[in-house]
PDB file of C-alpha atoms in Angstrom:
ATOM      1  CA  MET A 898      35.516  24.722  73.199  1.00  0.00           C
ATOM      2  CA  SER A 899      38.130  23.248  75.478  1.00  0.00           C
ATOM      3  CA  PHE A 900      41.266  21.391  74.461  1.00  0.00           C
ATOM      4  CA  ARG A 901      42.984  18.352  75.967  1.00  0.00           C
ATOM      5  CA  ALA A 902      46.142  18.982  77.978  1.00  0.00           C
ATOM      6  CA  TYR A 903      48.681  16.446  79.225  1.00  0.00           C
ATOM      7  CA  LEU A 904      50.919  17.466  82.134  1.00  0.00           C
ATOM      8  CA  VAL A 905      54.433  16.228  82.854  1.00  0.00           C
ATOM      9  CA  GLU A 906      55.353  17.636  86.267  1.00  0.00           C
ATOM     10  CA  ASP A 907      56.930  15.857  89.252  1.00  0.00           C
ATOM     11  CA  SER A 908      55.796  18.203  92.030  1.00  0.00           C
ATOM     12  CA  PRO A 909      52.313  17.186  93.268  1.00  0.00           C
ATOM     13  CA  VAL A 910      51.649  20.714  94.548  1.00  0.00           C
ATOM     14  CA  ILE A 911      52.602  22.380  91.264  1.00  0.00           C
ATOM     15  CA  ARG A 912      50.771  19.685  89.272  1.00  0.00           C
ATOM     16  CA  ASP A 913      47.549  20.184  91.275  1.00  0.00           C
ATOM     17  CA  ASN A 914      47.837  23.962  90.940  1.00  0.00           C
ATOM     18  CA  LEU A 915      48.433  23.650  87.194  1.00  0.00           C
ATOM     19  CA  VAL A 916      45.428  21.377  86.722  1.00  0.00           C
ATOM     20  CA  GLY A 917      43.170  23.902  88.441  1.00  0.00           C
ATOM     21  CA  PHE A 918      44.802  26.786  86.618  1.00  0.00           C
ATOM     22  CA  LEU A 919      44.436  25.130  83.206  1.00  0.00           C
ATOM     23  CA  GLN A 920      40.812  24.180  83.822  1.00  0.00           C
ATOM     24  CA  ASP A 921      39.757  27.539  85.275  1.00  0.00           C
ATOM     25  CA  VAL A 922      41.842  30.010  83.293  1.00  0.00           C
ATOM     26  CA  ALA A 923      42.569  28.253  79.996  1.00  0.00           C
ATOM     27  CA  ASP A 924      39.410  26.102  79.676  1.00  0.00           C
ATOM     28  CA  ALA A 925      41.520  22.968  79.250  1.00  0.00           C
ATOM     29  CA  GLU A 926      40.582  19.400  80.048  1.00  0.00           C
ATOM     30  CA  VAL A 927      43.610  17.808  81.732  1.00  0.00           C
ATOM     31  CA  VAL A 928      43.431  14.234  80.449  1.00  0.00           C
ATOM     32  CA  ALA A 929      46.385  12.786  82.387  1.00  0.00           C
ATOM     33  CA  SER A 930      49.691  13.602  84.041  1.00  0.00           C
ATOM     34  CA  ALA A 931      53.045  11.997  84.741  1.00  0.00           C
ATOM     35  CA  SER A 932      55.916  12.642  87.131  1.00  0.00           C
ATOM     36  CA  THR A 933      58.705  10.682  85.389  1.00  0.00           C
ATOM     37  CA  GLU A 934      60.104  10.587  81.863  1.00  0.00           C
ATOM     38  CA  ASP A 935      59.282   6.873  81.373  1.00  0.00           C
ATOM     39  CA  GLU A 936      55.707   7.294  82.576  1.00  0.00           C
ATOM     40  CA  ALA A 937      55.202  10.289  80.259  1.00  0.00           C
ATOM     41  CA  VAL A 938      56.756   8.647  77.200  1.00  0.00           C
ATOM     42  CA  THR A 939      54.697   5.474  77.720  1.00  0.00           C
ATOM     43  CA  TRP A 940      51.442   7.421  78.113  1.00  0.00           C
ATOM     44  CA  LEU A 941      52.172   9.499  75.011  1.00  0.00           C
ATOM     45  CA  ARG A 942      52.912   6.374  72.972  1.00  0.00           C
ATOM     46  CA  LEU A 943      49.696   4.645  74.103  1.00  0.00           C
ATOM     47  CA  HIS A 944      47.493   7.747  73.740  1.00  0.00           C
ATOM     48  CA  SER A 945      49.043   9.463  70.738  1.00  0.00           C
ATOM     49  CA  ASP A 946      45.783  10.993  69.520  1.00  0.00           C
ATOM     50  CA  GLU A 947      44.242  11.856  72.900  1.00  0.00           C
ATOM     51  CA  TRP A 948      45.926  15.205  73.584  1.00  0.00           C
ATOM     52  CA  ASP A 949      46.238  18.651  72.037  1.00  0.00           C
ATOM     53  CA  LEU A 950      48.839  20.276  74.298  1.00  0.00           C
ATOM     54  CA  THR A 951      51.567  18.663  76.395  1.00  0.00           C
ATOM     55  CA  ILE A 952      53.155  20.804  79.089  1.00  0.00           C
ATOM     56  CA  VAL A 953      56.547  19.507  80.192  1.00  0.00           C
ATOM     57  CA  ASP A 954      58.760  20.371  83.170  1.00  0.00           C
ATOM     58  CA  LEU A 955      62.464  19.793  82.477  1.00  0.00           C
ATOM     59  CA  PHE A 956      63.405  18.322  85.849  1.00  0.00           C
ATOM     60  CA  LEU A 957      61.428  15.217  86.761  1.00  0.00           C
ATOM     61  CA  LYS A 958      61.525  12.629  89.536  1.00  0.00           C
ATOM     62  CA  ARG A 959      63.271  10.213  87.134  1.00  0.00           C
ATOM     63  CA  GLY A 960      64.584  11.177  83.723  1.00  0.00           C
ATOM     64  CA  ASN A 961      63.954  14.650  82.320  1.00  0.00           C
ATOM     65  CA  GLY A 962      61.637  16.643  80.126  1.00  0.00           C
ATOM     66  CA  LEU A 963      64.007  16.673  77.159  1.00  0.00           C
ATOM     67  CA  GLY A 964      63.309  12.970  76.591  1.00  0.00           C
ATOM     68  CA  VAL A 965      59.575  13.674  76.742  1.00  0.00           C
ATOM     69  CA  ILE A 966      59.889  16.448  74.146  1.00  0.00           C
ATOM     70  CA  GLN A 967      61.817  14.080  71.897  1.00  0.00           C
ATOM     71  CA  ALA A 968      59.110  11.414  72.309  1.00  0.00           C
ATOM     72  CA  CYS A 969      56.590  13.904  70.866  1.00  0.00           C
ATOM     73  CA  ARG A 970      58.537  14.423  67.661  1.00  0.00           C
ATOM     74  CA  ASN A 971      56.125  12.493  65.426  1.00  0.00           C
ATOM     75  CA  ARG A 972      52.973  14.173  66.721  1.00  0.00           C
ATOM     76  CA  ALA A 973      50.097  15.466  64.601  1.00  0.00           C
ATOM     77  CA  PRO A 974      50.448  19.045  63.302  1.00  0.00           C
ATOM     78  CA  HIS A 975      47.771  20.395  65.679  1.00  0.00           C
ATOM     79  CA  GLN A 976      49.473  18.902  68.759  1.00  0.00           C
ATOM     80  CA  LYS A 977      51.703  21.354  70.614  1.00  0.00           C
ATOM     81  CA  VAL A 978      54.449  20.731  73.168  1.00  0.00           C
ATOM     82  CA  VAL A 979      55.551  23.460  75.558  1.00  0.00           C
ATOM     83  CA  VAL A 980      58.107  23.541  78.337  1.00  0.00           C
ATOM     84  CA  LEU A 981      57.186  25.102  81.686  1.00  0.00           C
ATOM     85  CA  SER A 982      60.305  25.258  83.845  1.00  0.00           C
ATOM     86  CA  ASN A 983      62.096  27.300  86.489  1.00  0.00           C
ATOM     87  CA  TYR A 984      65.297  26.599  84.574  1.00  0.00           C
ATOM     88  CA  ALA A 985      64.652  29.069  81.755  1.00  0.00           C
ATOM     89  CA  THR A 986      68.201  29.669  80.570  1.00  0.00           C
ATOM     90  CA  THR A 987      68.951  30.585  76.967  1.00  0.00           C
ATOM     91  CA  ASP A 988      70.687  27.225  76.550  1.00  0.00           C
ATOM     92  CA  MET A 989      67.700  25.234  77.820  1.00  0.00           C
ATOM     93  CA  ARG A 990      65.282  27.234  75.670  1.00  0.00           C
ATOM     94  CA  GLN A 991      67.415  26.520  72.574  1.00  0.00           C
ATOM     95  CA  ARG A 992      67.860  22.848  73.439  1.00  0.00           C
ATOM     96  CA  SER A 993      64.112  22.408  73.967  1.00  0.00           C
ATOM     97  CA  GLU A 994      63.378  24.097  70.657  1.00  0.00           C
ATOM     98  CA  GLN A 995      65.937  21.914  68.850  1.00  0.00           C
ATOM     99  CA  LEU A 996      64.211  18.798  70.220  1.00  0.00           C
ATOM    100  CA  GLY A 997      60.843  20.007  68.960  1.00  0.00           C
ATOM    101  CA  ALA A 998      59.215  22.137  71.671  1.00  0.00           C
ATOM    102  CA  ASP A 999      56.810  24.706  70.251  1.00  0.00           C
ATOM    103  CA  ALA A1000      57.301  27.165  73.134  1.00  0.00           C
ATOM    104  CA  PHE A1001      59.123  27.608  76.455  1.00  0.00           C
ATOM    105  CA  PHE A1002      57.753  29.419  79.505  1.00  0.00           C
ATOM    106  CA  ASP A1003      59.442  30.348  82.769  1.00  0.00           C
ATOM    107  CA  LYS A1004      57.350  28.961  85.656  1.00  0.00           C
ATOM    108  CA  SER A1005      58.071  31.926  87.863  1.00  0.00           C
ATOM    109  CA  ALA A1006      57.637  34.764  85.349  1.00  0.00           C
ATOM    110  CA  GLU A1007      55.756  33.749  82.211  1.00  0.00           C
ATOM    111  CA  LEU A1008      52.421  32.221  83.264  1.00  0.00           C
ATOM    112  CA  ASP A1009      50.555  34.998  81.450  1.00  0.00           C
ATOM    113  CA  GLN A1010      52.320  34.005  78.248  1.00  0.00           C
ATOM    114  CA  LEU A1011      51.358  30.361  78.879  1.00  0.00           C
ATOM    115  CA  VAL A1012      47.711  31.414  79.252  1.00  0.00           C
ATOM    116  CA  ALA A1013      47.936  33.371  75.979  1.00  0.00           C
ATOM    117  CA  TYR A1014      49.459  30.320  74.287  1.00  0.00           C
ATOM    118  CA  CYS A1015      46.656  28.113  75.629  1.00  0.00           C
ATOM    119  CA  GLU A1016      44.148  30.597  74.193  1.00  0.00           C
ATOM    120  CA  GLN A1017      45.751  30.135  70.762  1.00  0.00           C
ATOM    121  CA  VAL A1018      45.605  26.344  71.095  1.00  0.00           C
ATOM    122  CA  ARG A1019      41.963  26.505  72.157  1.00  0.00           C
ATOM    123  CA  ALA A1020      41.080  28.878  69.312  1.00  0.00           C
ATOM    124  CA  SER A1021      42.652  26.536  66.781  1.00  0.00           C
ATOM    125  CA  HIS A1022      40.305  23.755  67.959  1.00  0.00           C
ATOM    126  CA  GLY A1023      37.138  25.842  67.606  1.00  0.00           C
TER     127      GLY A1023
END
């Protein structure tokens, strides 16, 4: 059984690659995506029960992923928020966690861990 993923990523190339990756490797249905903080926060507010996993990049075209993480604070217990960023410093990992992120993955080095995490999310929806 697949799960519903929401992507917050400002690079069209990375976003397209992630959509394919999530569909093919993680059996996810990507329900929507956003490239700015405002767009993401608005979509999440209007579709609060239409996603299972939100994947957030920290650096966006306008705004940043930290605001998106914060906007997910009052989500349902089964809904997970993860950060996927090239800026995987200890400080950013801690800050993301403090704001409510469930996990943090380095775009350049931890895609296998993201896949494993997606497997857990999918298994919890079975």
